[in-house]
């Protein structure tokens, strides 16, 4: 009788029957090919195409409307206007930024300022005001990153350490009245910008956004180490919308590795149906490619602002989905980033 050790050696020497990997199946089934031209429907010559187009007309119109208005909106959230502060970057060259870019994984307690946050949001997924062009009687705007079919399937969220004295309701705490919400949102916004004179999250008088200006308050408190606010960036109005507050432990638990001090965490999600109606299953590729374009914008902008940033993909997907209250199917997390003032006393790799 052969020993177990001999059997193991024989088994190791036996040629394996390689099963196709999941990525291989997906890659093969989403390749572009000239024969795919036959799948492009034409309502003028194909009677089934007309029916198919009519069936999907409402869904497509809804997607196009969402894209045209800049993506998701949290209509019942308090929205704070961000300043246009690109001039705070200073005179830096692309070569300098590329040479200085480094993945920083530990951070100082100093908070990211309002202006820095505004620049990061604008250059990451905002609109480029210098690229508006007239076409066919209308105006086309461009963002700072390319997008397949100009469909912009991504959404940008920010997780920011909460101010110490703000009593913003947490998830599951129930509703609060409007005055309490406005008050706590104002306190939360003051932390983001640091000193009051550096903070203009709330809009100036006369704004048509329906957000009141912030009263002058003392300098913001230091952030809590055990709570975070989750915000959503709305690019059309260059504003952020507060979704809810969570425990910092929930954020830490959503990642395989996490910095000692709480940084700002940027999360990029993809709303896949914005692409699938046009690109089919290949849309999943495009969403990840776009996240790469946008992510590079973010880390280069952070470097230009003398901030540290680290792209992170070692997260637990469904934990992030739960924190953002997204379904994890039609909207999925693609990419994340730690952002803050780098702690150079800790070795970085």
CSV table of N, CA, C and O in Angstrom, one decimal, residues 198-247:
chain,number,residue,atom,x,y,z
A,198,UNK,N,-11.4,80.6,7.4
A,198,UNK,CA,-11.1,79.7,6.3
A,198,UNK,C,-12.2,78.9,5.8
A,198,UNK,O,-12.1,78.0,5.0
A,199,UNK,N,-13.4,79.1,6.4
A,199,UNK,CA,-14.5,78.1,6.1
A,199,UNK,C,-15.6,78.9,5.4
A,199,UNK,O,-16.1,79.9,5.9
A,200,UNK,N,-16.0,78.4,4.3
A,200,UNK,CA,-17.2,78.9,3.6
A,200,UNK,C,-18.0,77.8,3.0
A,200,UNK,O,-18.5,77.9,1.9
A,201,UNK,N,-18.2,76.8,3.8
A,201,UNK,CA,-19.1,75.7,3.4
A,201,UNK,C,-20.5,76.1,3.1
A,201,UNK,O,-21.1,75.7,2.2
A,202,UNK,N,-21.0,77.0,4.0
A,202,UNK,CA,-22.4,77.5,3.7
A,202,UNK,C,-22.3,78.6,2.8
A,202,UNK,O,-21.3,79.4,2.7
A,203,UNK,N,-23.3,78.8,1.9
A,203,UNK,CA,-23.3,79.7,0.9
A,203,UNK,C,-23.5,81.1,1.3
A,203,UNK,O,-24.0,81.4,2.4
A,204,UNK,N,-23.1,82.1,0.5
A,204,UNK,CA,-23.2,83.5,0.8
A,204,UNK,C,-24.6,83.9,0.6
A,204,UNK,O,-25.4,83.3,0.0
A,205,UNK,N,-25.0,85.0,1.2
A,205,UNK,CA,-26.4,85.5,1.1
A,205,UNK,C,-26.7,85.8,-0.4
A,205,UNK,O,-25.8,86.2,-1.2
A,206,UNK,N,-28.0,85.5,-0.8
A,206,UNK,CA,-28.4,85.7,-2.1
A,206,UNK,C,-28.2,84.5,-3.0
A,206,UNK,O,-28.5,84.5,-4.2
A,207,UNK,N,-27.6,83.4,-2.4
A,207,UNK,CA,-27.4,82.2,-3.2
A,207,UNK,C,-28.8,81.6,-3.5
A,207,UNK,O,-29.7,81.7,-2.8
A,208,UNK,N,-28.8,81.0,-4.7
A,208,UNK,CA,-30.1,80.4,-5.1
A,208,UNK,C,-30.2,78.9,-4.7
A,208,UNK,O,-31.0,78.2,-5.2
A,209,UNK,N,-29.2,78.4,-3.9
A,209,UNK,CA,-29.2,77.0,-3.5
A,209,UNK,C,-30.1,76.8,-2.3
A,209,UNK,O,-30.3,75.6,-1.9
A,210,UNK,N,-30.6,77.8,-1.6
A,210,UNK,CA,-31.5,77.6,-0.5
A,210,UNK,C,-30.7,77.2,0.8
A,210,UNK,O,-31.3,76.6,1.7
A,211,UNK,N,-29.4,77.5,0.9
A,211,UNK,CA,-28.7,77.3,2.1
A,211,UNK,C,-28.3,78.6,2.7
A,211,UNK,O,-27.7,79.4,2.1
A,212,UNK,N,-28.5,78.7,4.0
A,212,UNK,CA,-28.3,80.0,4.7
A,212,UNK,C,-26.8,80.1,5.0
A,212,UNK,O,-26.1,79.1,5.2
A,213,UNK,N,-26.3,81.3,5.1
A,213,UNK,CA,-24.9,81.5,5.5
A,213,UNK,C,-24.6,81.1,6.9
A,213,UNK,O,-25.5,81.2,7.8
A,214,UNK,N,-23.4,80.7,7.2
A,214,UNK,CA,-23.1,80.3,8.6
A,214,UNK,C,-22.8,81.5,9.5
A,214,UNK,O,-22.1,82.4,9.1
A,215,UNK,N,-23.3,81.5,10.7
A,215,UNK,CA,-23.0,82.5,11.7
A,215,UNK,C,-21.5,82.4,12.1
A,215,UNK,O,-20.9,81.3,12.0
A,216,UNK,N,-20.9,83.5,12.5
A,216,UNK,CA,-19.5,83.4,12.9
A,216,UNK,C,-19.4,82.7,14.3
A,216,UNK,O,-20.2,83.0,15.2
A,217,UNK,N,-18.5,81.7,14.3
A,217,UNK,CA,-18.4,80.9,15.6
A,217,UNK,C,-16.9,80.8,15.9
A,217,UNK,O,-16.0,81.1,15.1
A,218,UNK,N,-16.6,80.4,17.1
A,218,UNK,CA,-15.2,80.3,17.5
A,218,UNK,C,-14.5,79.2,16.7
A,218,UNK,O,-15.2,78.4,16.0
A,219,UNK,N,-13.2,79.1,16.7
A,219,UNK,CA,-12.5,78.1,16.0
A,219,UNK,C,-13.0,76.7,16.3
A,219,UNK,O,-13.5,76.4,17.4
A,220,UNK,N,-12.9,75.8,15.3
A,220,UNK,CA,-13.5,74.5,15.5
A,220,UNK,C,-12.8,73.7,16.5
A,220,UNK,O,-11.6,73.8,16.7
A,221,UNK,N,-13.5,72.7,17.2
A,221,UNK,CA,-12.9,71.8,18.1
A,221,UNK,C,-12.1,70.8,17.4
A,221,UNK,O,-12.2,70.6,16.2
A,222,UNK,N,-11.3,70.1,18.1
A,222,UNK,CA,-10.5,69.0,17.5
A,222,UNK,C,-11.5,67.8,17.2
A,222,UNK,O,-12.5,67.7,17.9
A,223,UNK,N,-11.2,67.1,16.2
A,223,UNK,CA,-12.1,66.0,15.8
A,223,UNK,C,-12.2,64.9,16.8
A,223,UNK,O,-11.2,64.6,17.5
A,224,UNK,N,-13.3,64.3,16.9
A,224,UNK,CA,-13.5,63.1,17.7
A,224,UNK,C,-12.7,61.9,17.0
A,224,UNK,O,-12.6,61.8,15.8
A,225,UNK,N,-12.1,61.1,17.8
A,225,UNK,CA,-11.5,59.9,17.3
A,225,UNK,C,-12.4,58.7,17.2
A,225,UNK,O,-12.0,57.6,16.8
A,226,UNK,N,-13.7,58.9,17.6
A,226,UNK,CA,-14.5,57.7,17.5
A,226,UNK,C,-15.8,57.9,16.7
A,226,UNK,O,-16.6,57.0,16.6
A,227,UNK,N,-15.9,59.0,16.0
A,227,UNK,CA,-17.1,59.3,15.1
A,227,UNK,C,-16.7,60.0,13.8
A,227,UNK,O,-15.7,60.7,13.8
A,228,UNK,N,-17.4,59.7,12.8
A,228,UNK,CA,-17.1,60.3,11.4
A,228,UNK,C,-18.5,60.6,10.8
A,228,UNK,O,-19.5,60.0,11.0
A,229,UNK,N,-18.4,61.7,10.0
A,229,UNK,CA,-19.6,62.1,9.1
A,229,UNK,C,-19.3,61.6,7.7
A,229,UNK,O,-18.2,61.7,7.2
A,230,UNK,N,-20.3,61.1,7.1
A,230,UNK,CA,-20.2,60.7,5.7
A,230,UNK,C,-20.9,61.7,4.8
A,230,UNK,O,-22.1,62.0,5.0
A,231,UNK,N,-20.2,62.2,3.8
A,231,UNK,CA,-20.6,63.2,2.9
A,231,UNK,C,-20.6,62.7,1.5
A,231,UNK,O,-19.8,61.9,1.1
A,232,UNK,N,-21.5,63.3,0.7
A,232,UNK,CA,-21.5,63.0,-0.8
A,232,UNK,C,-21.2,64.2,-1.6
A,232,UNK,O,-21.8,65.3,-1.3
A,233,UNK,N,-20.3,64.1,-2.6
A,233,UNK,CA,-20.0,65.3,-3.4
A,233,UNK,C,-21.0,65.4,-4.6
A,233,UNK,O,-21.2,64.5,-5.3
A,234,UNK,N,-21.6,66.6,-4.7
A,234,UNK,CA,-22.5,66.9,-5.8
A,234,UNK,C,-21.8,67.9,-6.8
A,234,UNK,O,-21.7,69.0,-6.5
A,235,UNK,N,-21.3,67.4,-7.9
A,235,UNK,CA,-20.4,68.2,-8.7
A,235,UNK,C,-21.1,69.3,-9.4
A,235,UNK,O,-20.5,70.4,-9.7
A,236,UNK,N,-22.4,69.2,-9.8
A,236,UNK,CA,-23.0,70.3,-10.5
A,236,UNK,C,-23.0,71.6,-9.8
A,236,UNK,O,-22.9,72.7,-10.3
A,237,UNK,N,-23.2,71.5,-8.5
A,237,UNK,CA,-23.2,72.8,-7.6
A,237,UNK,C,-22.0,72.9,-6.8
A,237,UNK,O,-21.8,73.8,-6.0
A,238,UNK,N,-21.0,71.9,-7.0
A,238,UNK,CA,-19.8,71.9,-6.3
A,238,UNK,C,-20.1,72.1,-4.8
A,238,UNK,O,-19.6,73.0,-4.1
A,239,UNK,N,-20.9,71.1,-4.3
A,239,UNK,CA,-21.3,71.2,-2.9
A,239,UNK,C,-21.2,69.8,-2.3
A,239,UNK,O,-21.1,68.8,-3.0
A,240,UNK,N,-21.3,69.7,-1.0
A,240,UNK,CA,-21.3,68.4,-0.3
A,240,UNK,C,-22.6,68.2,0.5
A,240,UNK,O,-23.1,69.2,1.0
A,241,UNK,N,-23.0,67.0,0.6
A,241,UNK,CA,-24.3,66.7,1.3
A,241,UNK,C,-24.0,65.7,2.4
A,241,UNK,O,-23.4,64.6,2.1
A,242,UNK,N,-24.4,66.0,3.6
A,242,UNK,CA,-24.1,65.1,4.7
A,242,UNK,C,-25.2,64.0,4.7
A,242,UNK,O,-26.4,64.3,4.8
A,243,UNK,N,-24.7,62.7,4.7
A,243,UNK,CA,-25.6,61.6,4.7
A,243,UNK,C,-26.0,61.2,6.1
A,243,UNK,O,-27.1,61.2,6.5
A,244,UNK,N,-25.0,60.9,6.9
A,244,UNK,CA,-25.2,60.5,8.3
A,244,UNK,C,-23.9,60.4,9.1
A,244,UNK,O,-22.8,60.6,8.5
A,245,UNK,N,-23.9,60.1,10.3
A,245,UNK,CA,-22.7,60.0,11.2
A,245,UNK,C,-22.6,58.5,11.6
A,245,UNK,O,-23.6,57.8,11.8
A,246,UNK,N,-21.4,58.0,11.6
A,246,UNK,CA,-21.1,56.6,12.0
A,246,UNK,C,-20.0,56.6,13.0
A,246,UNK,O,-19.2,57.5,13.2
A,247,UNK,N,-19.9,55.5,13.6
A,247,UNK,CA,-18.7,55.2,14.5
A,247,UNK,C,-17.5,55.0,13.7
A,247,UNK,O,-17.5,54.3,12.7
